[in-house]
Short mmCIF file of C-alpha atoms in Angstrom, two decimals:
data_model
loop_
_atom_site.label_atom_id
_atom_site.label_comp_id
_atom_site.label_asym_id
_atom_site.label_seq_id
_atom_site.Cartn_x
_atom_site.Cartn_y
_atom_site.Cartn_z
CA MET V 138 15.55 0.83 -21.07
CA THR V 139 14.45 1.75 -24.58
CA ALA V 140 13.86 5.32 -25.76
CA SER V 141 10.14 4.72 -26.14
CA THR V 142 9.92 3.43 -22.56
CA ALA V 143 11.97 6.39 -21.26
CA ALA V 144 9.56 8.80 -22.87
CA SER V 145 6.45 7.10 -21.55
CA ALA V 146 5.77 9.44 -18.62
CA ARG V 147 5.88 12.56 -20.70
CA VAL V 148 3.74 11.04 -23.43
CA ALA V 149 1.17 9.85 -20.87
CA VAL V 150 1.00 13.31 -19.21
CA GLU V 151 0.69 15.03 -22.55
CA GLU V 152 -2.24 12.78 -23.44
CA LEU V 153 -3.86 13.40 -20.08
CA LEU V 154 -3.50 17.19 -20.40
CA GLU V 155 -5.07 17.08 -23.86
CA ARG V 156 -8.00 15.08 -22.47
CA ILE V 157 -8.36 17.40 -19.50
CA ASP V 158 -8.53 20.33 -21.87
CA VAL V 159 -11.45 18.77 -23.72
CA VAL V 160 -13.37 16.94 -20.96
CA GLU V 161 -12.71 18.83 -17.73
CA PRO V 162 -14.93 21.89 -18.49
CA GLY V 163 -17.96 19.63 -18.42
CA ILE V 164 -16.97 17.76 -15.29
CA ASN V 165 -15.13 20.28 -13.14
CA ALA V 166 -13.29 17.57 -11.21
CA ILE V 167 -9.88 19.25 -11.01
CA CYS V 168 -9.56 22.50 -9.07
CA THR V 169 -5.77 23.01 -9.54
CA LEU V 170 -3.53 21.60 -12.30
CA HIS V 171 0.18 21.37 -11.57
CA PRO V 172 1.97 23.86 -13.86
CA ASP V 173 5.14 21.66 -13.83
CA ALA V 174 3.49 18.32 -14.61
CA LEU V 175 5.45 17.87 -17.83
CA ALA V 176 8.67 18.87 -16.11
CA GLN V 177 7.99 16.27 -13.44
CA ALA V 178 7.50 13.65 -16.18
CA ASP V 179 10.76 14.66 -17.88
CA ARG V 180 12.74 14.38 -14.73
CA LEU V 181 11.24 11.00 -13.87
CA ASP V 182 11.76 9.67 -17.39
CA ALA V 183 15.41 10.73 -17.25
CA GLU V 184 15.82 9.10 -13.85
CA ALA V 185 14.25 5.84 -15.03
CA ALA V 186 16.53 5.75 -18.08
CA ASP V 187 19.60 6.45 -15.96
CA ARG V 188 19.02 4.47 -12.76
CA GLY V 189 15.80 2.57 -13.29
CA PRO V 190 12.30 3.12 -11.84
CA ARG V 191 11.77 3.83 -8.13
CA SER V 192 8.62 1.65 -7.95
CA PRO V 193 6.09 -0.07 -10.24
CA LEU V 194 4.20 3.30 -10.37
CA HIS V 195 7.25 5.34 -11.37
CA GLY V 196 6.18 7.99 -13.85
CA ARG V 197 2.47 7.40 -13.29
CA ALA V 198 0.20 10.44 -12.84
CA VAL V 199 -1.98 10.81 -9.73
CA LEU V 200 -4.51 13.44 -8.66
CA VAL V 201 -4.79 14.38 -5.02
CA LYS V 202 -7.88 15.54 -3.13
CA ASP V 203 -7.74 19.18 -2.19
CA ASN V 204 -7.75 18.52 1.53
CA ILE V 205 -4.29 16.92 1.35
CA ASP V 206 -1.27 19.18 1.76
CA THR V 207 1.11 19.76 -1.19
CA HIS V 208 3.97 22.17 -0.73
CA ASP V 209 3.80 23.31 -4.37
CA LEU V 210 0.03 23.62 -4.85
CA ALA V 211 -2.64 25.29 -2.77
CA THR V 212 -4.56 23.24 -0.26
CA THR V 213 -8.02 24.76 0.35
CA ALA V 214 -10.45 22.03 1.56
CA GLY V 215 -12.70 23.81 -0.90
CA SER V 216 -12.98 26.89 1.33
CA LEU V 217 -12.30 30.47 0.32
CA ALA V 218 -10.86 30.92 3.83
CA LEU V 219 -7.76 29.02 2.59
CA ALA V 220 -7.84 29.91 -1.06
CA ASP V 221 -5.44 32.86 -0.95
CA ALA V 222 -3.06 31.35 1.66
CA PRO V 223 0.38 30.20 0.67
CA PRO V 224 0.76 26.47 -0.01
CA PRO V 225 1.47 24.40 3.11
CA SER V 226 5.13 24.37 4.12
CA ARG V 227 5.52 20.63 3.44
CA ASP V 228 3.78 17.82 1.75
CA ALA V 229 1.39 15.56 3.60
CA ALA V 230 3.00 12.30 4.59
CA LEU V 231 1.09 10.41 1.96
CA VAL V 232 2.18 12.88 -0.77
CA GLN V 233 5.75 12.40 0.32
CA ARG V 234 5.24 8.69 -0.30
CA LEU V 235 3.77 9.31 -3.75
CA ARG V 236 6.74 11.42 -4.76
CA ALA V 237 9.20 9.00 -3.25
CA ALA V 238 7.68 6.25 -5.45
CA GLY V 239 8.33 8.43 -8.49
CA MET V 240 4.74 9.45 -9.11
CA ILE V 241 3.67 12.63 -10.88
CA VAL V 242 1.32 14.87 -8.84
CA LEU V 243 -0.87 16.06 -11.73
CA GLY V 244 -3.07 18.35 -9.64
CA LYS V 245 -5.72 18.65 -6.94
CA THR V 246 -9.30 17.51 -7.14
CA ASN V 247 -12.39 19.32 -6.01
CA LEU V 248 -14.34 18.05 -3.03
CA SER V 249 -17.45 18.65 -1.00
CA GLU V 250 -16.28 21.67 1.05
CA TRP V 251 -14.50 20.77 4.29
CA ALA V 252 -15.07 17.14 3.35
CA ASN V 253 -18.83 17.55 3.81
CA ILE V 254 -18.78 18.30 7.56
CA ARG V 255 -20.14 21.86 7.22
CA ASP V 256 -23.92 21.38 7.01
CA GLU V 257 -26.42 18.55 6.91
CA SER V 258 -28.15 20.15 3.91
CA SER V 259 -25.03 20.29 1.74
CA THR V 260 -24.69 19.43 -1.95
CA SER V 261 -22.05 16.80 -2.53
CA GLY V 262 -19.34 17.86 -4.96
CA TRP V 263 -19.78 21.61 -4.34
CA SER V 264 -17.23 23.88 -2.75
CA ALA V 265 -16.91 27.66 -2.78
CA PHE V 266 -13.36 27.38 -4.16
CA GLY V 267 -13.82 24.63 -6.73
CA GLY V 268 -17.47 24.97 -7.72
CA LEU V 269 -19.64 22.01 -8.57
CA THR V 270 -18.23 18.63 -9.79
CA ARG V 271 -20.58 16.65 -12.04
CA ASN V 272 -20.89 12.94 -12.69
CA PRO V 273 -19.40 12.01 -16.07
CA TYR V 274 -22.12 9.36 -16.58
CA GLY V 275 -24.84 12.09 -16.33
CA LEU V 276 -23.97 15.73 -15.94
CA ASN V 277 -27.19 16.38 -14.02
CA ARG V 278 -26.22 13.64 -11.52
CA SER V 279 -24.21 13.89 -8.32
CA ALA V 280 -20.54 12.86 -8.32
CA GLY V 281 -20.98 11.91 -4.67
CA GLY V 282 -18.74 13.05 -1.95
CA SER V 283 -16.68 14.13 -0.42
CA SER V 284 -13.96 12.80 -2.77
CA SER V 285 -16.14 13.94 -5.64
CA GLY V 286 -13.42 15.20 -7.97
CA SER V 287 -11.20 12.17 -7.40
CA GLY V 288 -13.98 9.80 -8.42
CA ALA V 289 -15.19 11.81 -11.38
CA ALA V 290 -11.70 12.40 -12.68
CA VAL V 291 -10.80 8.69 -12.66
CA ALA V 292 -14.14 7.77 -14.34
CA ALA V 293 -13.66 10.45 -17.04
CA GLY V 294 -10.10 9.40 -17.79
CA LEU V 295 -8.48 12.55 -16.54
CA ALA V 296 -5.97 10.53 -14.56
CA PRO V 297 -5.46 6.82 -14.05
CA LEU V 298 -5.14 7.18 -10.30
CA ALA V 299 -6.43 9.48 -7.58
CA VAL V 300 -6.35 9.82 -3.82
CA GLY V 301 -9.45 10.41 -1.79
CA THR V 302 -10.20 10.53 1.94
CA GLU V 303 -12.99 8.90 3.81
CA THR V 304 -14.56 9.54 7.20
CA ASP V 305 -17.87 7.93 6.37
CA GLY V 306 -18.52 7.18 2.75
CA SER V 307 -16.32 9.80 1.15
CA ILE V 308 -14.33 7.30 -0.99
CA SER V 309 -17.06 4.66 -1.27
CA CYS V 310 -19.80 6.97 -2.39
CA PRO V 311 -17.97 8.68 -5.25
CA ALA V 312 -16.55 5.32 -6.33
CA ALA V 313 -20.02 3.90 -6.54
CA PHE V 314 -21.60 6.92 -8.19
CA ASN V 315 -18.83 7.34 -10.77
CA GLY V 316 -18.16 3.69 -11.50
CA CYS V 317 -14.59 3.32 -10.28
CA VAL V 318 -12.86 1.30 -7.57
CA GLY V 319 -12.31 2.81 -4.19
CA ILE V 320 -10.42 1.35 -1.21
CA LYS V 321 -11.00 2.81 2.25
CA PRO V 322 -8.22 1.25 4.36
CA THR V 323 -8.25 0.43 8.02
CA VAL V 324 -7.78 3.69 9.93
CA GLY V 325 -4.06 4.24 10.45
CA THR V 326 -2.91 2.21 7.43
CA VAL V 327 -2.30 5.38 5.40
CA PRO V 328 -0.80 8.32 7.39
CA THR V 329 -3.04 11.35 7.86
CA ALA V 330 -0.39 13.88 8.79
CA GLY V 331 -0.96 16.89 6.55
CA VAL V 332 -4.55 16.00 5.75
CA VAL V 333 -7.26 18.42 6.79
CA PRO V 334 -8.94 16.36 9.49
CA ILE V 335 -12.40 15.54 10.56
CA SER V 336 -11.87 12.70 12.99
CA PRO V 337 -8.76 10.76 13.97
CA SER V 338 -11.08 7.94 14.92
CA GLN V 339 -12.44 7.58 11.38
CA ASP V 340 -10.34 9.48 8.83
CA SER V 341 -8.64 7.25 6.27
CA PRO V 342 -7.08 8.35 2.96
CA GLY V 343 -7.17 5.78 0.19
CA PRO V 344 -6.82 5.08 -3.55
CA MET V 345 -9.32 5.40 -6.44
CA ALA V 346 -8.71 3.79 -9.80
CA ARG V 347 -10.43 2.05 -12.70
CA THR V 348 -9.48 -1.46 -11.54
CA VAL V 349 -8.89 -3.26 -8.30
CA ARG V 350 -5.32 -4.06 -9.24
CA ASP V 351 -4.50 -0.38 -9.94
CA ALA V 352 -6.15 0.73 -6.69
CA ALA V 353 -4.20 -1.96 -4.82
CA ALA V 354 -0.91 -0.79 -6.39
CA LEU V 355 -1.61 2.77 -5.28
CA LEU V 356 -2.44 1.54 -1.78
CA THR V 357 0.95 -0.17 -1.71
CA VAL V 358 2.51 3.25 -2.21
CA LEU V 359 0.23 5.10 0.22
CA ALA V 360 0.37 2.61 3.10
CA ALA V 361 3.13 2.91 5.68
CA ASP V 362 3.10 -0.80 6.59
CA GLY V 363 5.19 -2.09 3.67
CA THR V 364 2.56 -4.52 2.43
CA ASP V 365 2.44 -5.34 -1.28
CA TYR V 366 -1.29 -4.98 -1.69
CA ALA V 367 -1.05 -5.25 -5.48
CA GLY V 368 0.27 -8.80 -4.89
CA HIS V 369 -3.18 -9.71 -3.57
CA ALA V 370 -4.90 -8.81 -6.86
CA VAL V 371 -4.41 -12.21 -8.41
CA THR V 372 -6.74 -14.86 -9.68
CA GLY V 373 -7.59 -18.16 -8.09
CA ARG V 374 -8.04 -17.03 -4.52
CA LEU V 375 -11.78 -17.64 -4.00
CA ALA V 376 -11.78 -21.36 -3.27
CA GLY V 377 -12.78 -21.80 0.36
CA THR V 378 -13.72 -18.19 0.76
CA ARG V 379 -16.88 -17.48 2.78
CA VAL V 380 -18.69 -14.25 2.01
CA GLY V 381 -21.61 -13.13 4.16
CA VAL V 382 -24.74 -11.28 3.05
CA PRO V 383 -26.32 -8.94 5.70
CA ARG V 384 -29.50 -8.86 3.71
CA ALA V 385 -31.98 -7.69 6.31
CA THR V 386 -30.12 -4.55 7.29
CA TYR V 387 -27.95 -3.40 4.34
CA TRP V 388 -30.00 -4.47 1.29
CA GLY V 389 -33.41 -3.27 0.17
CA TYR V 390 -33.03 0.43 -0.34
CA SER V 391 -32.52 0.36 -4.12
CA PRO V 392 -33.95 -2.23 -6.54
CA HIS V 393 -31.27 -1.29 -9.06
CA ALA V 394 -28.39 -1.79 -6.60
CA ASP V 395 -29.95 -4.94 -5.18
CA ALA V 396 -30.37 -6.56 -8.59
CA ALA V 397 -26.77 -5.87 -9.49
CA ALA V 398 -25.55 -7.15 -6.15
CA GLU V 399 -27.58 -10.38 -6.56
CA ARG V 400 -25.80 -10.96 -9.91
CA ALA V 401 -22.54 -10.28 -8.19
CA LEU V 402 -23.28 -12.98 -5.66
CA GLY V 403 -23.91 -15.44 -8.44
CA LEU V 404 -20.55 -14.62 -10.07
CA LEU V 405 -18.72 -14.98 -6.73
CA ALA V 406 -20.36 -18.35 -6.15
CA ALA V 407 -19.51 -19.53 -9.67
CA ALA V 408 -15.90 -18.52 -9.06
CA GLY V 409 -15.67 -20.68 -5.99
CA ALA V 410 -16.85 -18.57 -3.01
CA THR V 411 -19.39 -19.87 -0.53
CA ILE V 412 -22.21 -17.33 -0.06
CA VAL V 413 -23.60 -17.30 3.44
CA ASP V 414 -26.95 -15.50 3.57
CA ASP V 415 -28.74 -13.79 6.45
CA THR V 416 -25.49 -12.80 8.26
CA ASP V 417 -27.00 -9.65 9.62
CA LEU V 418 -25.48 -6.85 11.69
CA PRO V 419 -27.23 -4.39 13.99
CA ALA V 420 -28.89 -1.65 12.02
CA TYR V 421 -27.23 1.80 11.70
CA ASP V 422 -30.08 3.40 13.68
CA ASP V 423 -30.62 6.93 14.96
CA GLU V 424 -28.81 6.26 18.22
CA VAL V 425 -25.70 5.01 16.43
CA ALA V 426 -25.88 7.91 13.99
CA ASP V 427 -26.20 10.45 16.78
CA ASP V 428 -23.19 9.02 18.61
CA GLU V 429 -21.14 9.05 15.45
CA LEU V 430 -22.00 12.69 14.72
CA LEU V 431 -21.17 13.74 18.28
CA VAL V 432 -17.74 12.09 17.91
CA LEU V 433 -17.08 13.60 14.53
CA LEU V 434 -17.99 17.14 15.55
CA ALA V 435 -16.01 17.07 18.80
CA GLU V 436 -12.92 15.65 17.06
CA PHE V 437 -13.24 18.05 14.11
CA ARG V 438 -13.39 21.16 16.29
CA ALA V 439 -10.10 20.19 17.97
CA GLY V 440 -8.40 18.72 14.87
CA VAL V 441 -9.09 21.56 12.53
CA ALA V 442 -7.53 24.05 14.96
CA ASP V 443 -4.46 21.85 15.24
CA TYR V 444 -4.24 21.66 11.48
CA LEU V 445 -4.74 25.40 10.90
CA ALA V 446 -1.88 26.10 13.28
CA THR V 447 0.42 24.47 10.69
CA ARG V 448 -0.65 26.69 7.82
CA PRO V 449 1.37 29.79 6.87
CA GLY V 450 -0.31 33.07 5.97
CA ASP V 451 -3.36 34.93 7.14
CA VAL V 452 -5.89 32.12 7.64
CA PRO V 453 -8.46 31.31 10.29
CA ARG V 454 -6.95 29.52 13.23
CA THR V 455 -10.04 28.04 14.89
CA LEU V 456 -13.47 26.76 13.93
CA GLU V 457 -14.96 29.89 15.45
CA GLU V 458 -12.90 31.97 12.99
CA ILE V 459 -13.99 29.79 10.07
CA VAL V 460 -17.62 30.33 11.03
CA ALA V 461 -17.05 34.08 11.22
CA PHE V 462 -15.29 34.08 7.83
CA ASN V 463 -18.25 32.29 6.21
CA ARG V 464 -20.70 34.78 7.68
CA GLU V 465 -18.58 37.68 6.34
CA HIS V 466 -18.52 35.98 2.91
CA ALA V 467 -22.04 34.65 2.94
CA ALA V 468 -22.81 35.57 -0.66
CA THR V 469 -20.27 33.03 -1.88
CA GLU V 470 -19.62 30.63 0.99
CA LEU V 471 -23.24 30.28 2.09
CA ALA V 472 -24.84 30.70 -1.30
CA HIS V 473 -26.33 27.17 -1.43
CA PHE V 474 -26.35 25.85 2.15
CA GLY V 475 -25.35 26.87 5.63
CA GLN V 476 -22.89 25.81 8.25
CA GLY V 477 -25.19 24.16 10.82
CA LEU V 478 -22.73 21.37 11.63
CA PHE V 479 -19.95 23.85 12.34
CA GLU V 480 -22.26 25.74 14.68
CA GLN V 481 -23.38 22.45 16.30
CA ALA V 482 -19.73 21.50 16.84
CA LEU V 483 -19.08 24.80 18.62
CA ALA V 484 -22.04 24.19 20.95
CA GLY V 485 -21.32 20.55 21.53
CA PRO V 486 -19.01 18.44 23.75
CA LEU V 487 -15.27 18.80 23.43
CA ALA V 488 -12.96 16.02 22.30
CA GLY V 489 -11.93 14.04 25.36
CA SER V 490 -15.02 14.98 27.32
CA PRO V 491 -17.02 12.24 29.08
CA GLU V 492 -19.76 12.64 26.45
CA HIS V 493 -17.28 12.20 23.61
CA ARG V 494 -15.61 9.20 25.20
CA ALA V 495 -18.91 7.51 25.96
CA ALA V 496 -20.30 8.02 22.43
CA ARG V 497 -17.10 6.67 20.93
CA ALA V 498 -17.19 3.60 23.23
CA ARG V 499 -20.76 2.86 22.26
CA GLY V 500 -19.93 3.16 18.56
CA VAL V 501 -16.98 0.76 18.83
CA ALA V 502 -19.04 -1.72 20.78
CA ALA V 503 -21.88 -1.63 18.23
CA THR V 504 -19.70 -1.86 15.08
CA ARG V 505 -16.68 -3.86 16.11
CA THR V 506 -17.24 -6.32 19.01
CA GLY V 507 -21.03 -6.43 18.64
CA GLY V 508 -21.11 -5.94 14.90
CA ILE V 509 -18.60 -6.75 12.15
CA ASP V 510 -16.24 -8.91 14.23
CA ARG V 511 -19.09 -10.81 15.84
CA VAL V 512 -20.73 -11.66 12.56
CA LEU V 513 -17.46 -12.61 10.88
CA ARG V 514 -16.58 -14.86 13.81
CA GLU V 515 -19.98 -16.54 14.31
CA HIS V 516 -20.39 -17.40 10.62
CA ARG V 517 -16.69 -18.05 9.95
CA LEU V 518 -16.65 -15.42 7.24
CA ASP V 519 -13.81 -13.86 5.34
CA ALA V 520 -15.83 -10.79 4.34
CA LEU V 521 -19.29 -9.28 4.00
CA VAL V 522 -20.71 -7.95 0.75
CA THR V 523 -23.51 -5.41 0.25
CA PRO V 524 -24.84 -3.07 -2.38
CA SER V 525 -22.85 0.17 -2.01
CA TYR V 526 -25.23 3.04 -2.82
CA PRO V 527 -28.26 3.68 -5.03
CA PRO V 528 -27.53 5.12 -8.50
CA ALA V 529 -26.38 8.73 -8.31
CA ASN V 530 -29.13 11.17 -7.33
CA PRO V 531 -29.89 14.30 -9.36
CA ILE V 532 -27.90 17.41 -8.43
CA ASP V 533 -29.97 19.83 -6.44
CA LEU V 534 -28.44 23.03 -5.12
CA VAL V 535 -31.71 24.09 -3.48
CA ASN V 536 -33.02 21.16 -1.52
CA ALA V 537 -31.16 18.92 0.90
CA GLU V 538 -29.76 15.74 -0.56
CA HIS V 539 -31.41 12.49 0.42
CA LEU V 540 -29.94 9.07 -0.04
CA ALA V 541 -32.27 6.05 0.27
CA GLY V 542 -29.50 4.08 1.94
CA ALA V 543 -25.75 3.39 2.08
CA CYS V 544 -23.43 0.69 3.37
CA THR V 545 -20.61 2.66 4.98
CA GLY V 546 -21.66 3.43 8.53
CA PRO V 547 -20.45 0.32 10.41
CA THR V 548 -16.99 0.17 8.79
CA ALA V 549 -16.63 3.98 9.21
CA ILE V 550 -17.25 3.90 13.01
CA ALA V 551 -15.22 0.68 13.45
CA GLY V 552 -12.35 2.10 11.39
CA TYR V 553 -12.37 -1.03 9.27
CA PRO V 554 -11.59 -1.40 5.56
CA LEU V 555 -14.12 -1.24 2.71
CA VAL V 556 -13.47 -2.03 -0.93
CA THR V 557 -16.06 -0.70 -3.47
CA VAL V 558 -16.17 -2.16 -6.97
CA PRO V 559 -18.56 -1.21 -9.84
CA THR V 560 -20.90 -3.91 -10.99
CA GLU V 561 -22.90 -2.60 -13.96
CA LEU V 562 -24.97 0.32 -15.25
CA ALA V 563 -28.56 0.85 -14.14
CA ALA V 564 -30.40 3.15 -16.54
CA GLY V 565 -26.99 4.42 -17.64
CA LEU V 566 -25.70 5.08 -14.16
CA PRO V 567 -23.13 2.99 -12.26
CA VAL V 568 -23.97 0.82 -9.28
CA ALA V 569 -21.46 -1.04 -7.12
CA VAL V 570 -20.91 -3.60 -4.42
CA SER V 571 -18.74 -3.14 -1.31
CA PHE V 572 -16.69 -5.74 0.47
CA TRP V 573 -16.30 -5.32 4.22
CA GLY V 574 -13.79 -6.84 6.61
CA THR V 575 -12.15 -6.57 10.00
CA ALA V 576 -9.10 -4.45 10.86
CA GLY V 577 -6.15 -5.18 8.66
CA SER V 578 -8.07 -7.36 6.15
CA GLU V 579 -7.34 -5.16 3.06
CA GLY V 580 -5.34 -7.91 1.39
CA ARG V 581 -8.13 -10.47 1.69
CA LEU V 582 -10.73 -7.95 0.55
CA ILE V 583 -8.57 -7.12 -2.46
CA GLU V 584 -8.36 -10.80 -3.38
CA ILE V 585 -12.11 -11.14 -3.27
CA ALA V 586 -12.79 -7.85 -5.05
CA HIS V 587 -10.30 -8.70 -7.79
CA ALA V 588 -11.82 -12.15 -8.25
CA TYR V 589 -15.23 -10.58 -8.55
CA GLU V 590 -13.96 -8.02 -11.05
CA VAL V 591 -12.43 -10.77 -13.21
CA ALA V 592 -15.68 -12.81 -13.05
CA ARG V 593 -17.68 -9.70 -13.98
CA ASP V 594 -15.51 -8.92 -16.96
CA ARG V 595 -15.70 -12.51 -18.21
CA SER V 596 -19.46 -12.38 -17.82
CA SER V 597 -20.35 -9.03 -19.32
CA GLY V 598 -17.18 -7.01 -19.78
CA PRO V 599 -15.84 -3.99 -17.86
CA LEU V 600 -18.14 -1.20 -16.91
CA ALA V 601 -18.87 0.95 -19.93
CA ALA V 602 -17.06 4.27 -20.06
CA PRO V 603 -19.06 7.47 -19.91
CA THR V 604 -20.46 8.55 -23.27
CA PHE V 605 -20.75 12.31 -22.80
CA PRO V 606 -20.23 13.73 -26.33
CA ALA V 607 -17.19 15.78 -25.30
CA PHE V 608 -15.31 12.63 -24.28
CA VAL V 609 -13.05 12.07 -27.25
#
């Protein structure tokens, strides 16, 4: 190994820290920087020179969402209730995997507080601990949520890789809003031990990056199944691929997103895929949404208590105690929105109750057997493709957010994978497409997403980087 190669991790981290110093004040994506990032880089450079790299991502920097435990940095979930507590006693399982692969934990990213399960009138990207994260493509625009900081940091070039978590849209939305790639794996593919939970039925940590190949490489590290997901990000895999378009139910909420998705279909077809139109799923209607929320609130109430029992220090131990803390610190915690979902969880069914089990069963029937799996089987499809989200909405700390539509509900309830890839800019803001599949189909989705990305770049070039004047 040459001297220049051996120094690469330190040089890369130095460049990232310089960029963070200039850019981060305008974005506010990172809530905690690791004070020993350069020391990590030096140790890993020396190890690579002496014994060789541990993995293809040896010496690469990664940012981790602030609901994922790190033994050497605070984990707050964005809440002041955890801000002064000691760091967790051990790394989350996925962070152990990052470090074992020789990666540099550069810091923690801000998020929508408690991963956006606190109130229906929340502002994505805001937490009492981390403040407000802004979209680098437009500082008055939302960075999405709840993995707001992870998406904004990757888009702004503050780190090449980041880890987010998704329960319903929390990787896909910030990936779409910030113009980066996000992979929400099948539930269970990436371990959730040491991640502040919402729902074991739906929680799924995953990678965010600028390209499909980089995201797939990070998923290879994160996943516990030993699959080389990066090996699926290769060209020439679209011949014979059948991609379905659920146009009646998951298109039509944004002319900008629809137009970009139509062009994406054309590029996929030109690259060899067969586009199968009108492959519709049941709509994500009020009944399905109500069942999903019941499941999430019941599982959150139980799961957060189990998680808090693992934390050292003087912290709340139950959801009731978190609610009481927020009331006692209302001037900061409740400055912009309330905690209606927390209160609803306390008044609602318990995890394991007949109501919870019935709601979960209905959701699975609607989205798996009667939804995604049925459509894939009946039309002999490898994947579905839809617009992801509208362009990012303006930030509003007064009024409740409103999204015209989104694509994430069915895969979230089913626990199935979703790969979100930027397409182009609409009025200066990113829009994206998302590729859906059945359980365990990440590799196939990565092949299709990578093929689309290559076709996009040959057609019009990669998505333009943000042009905020401070980005030097």
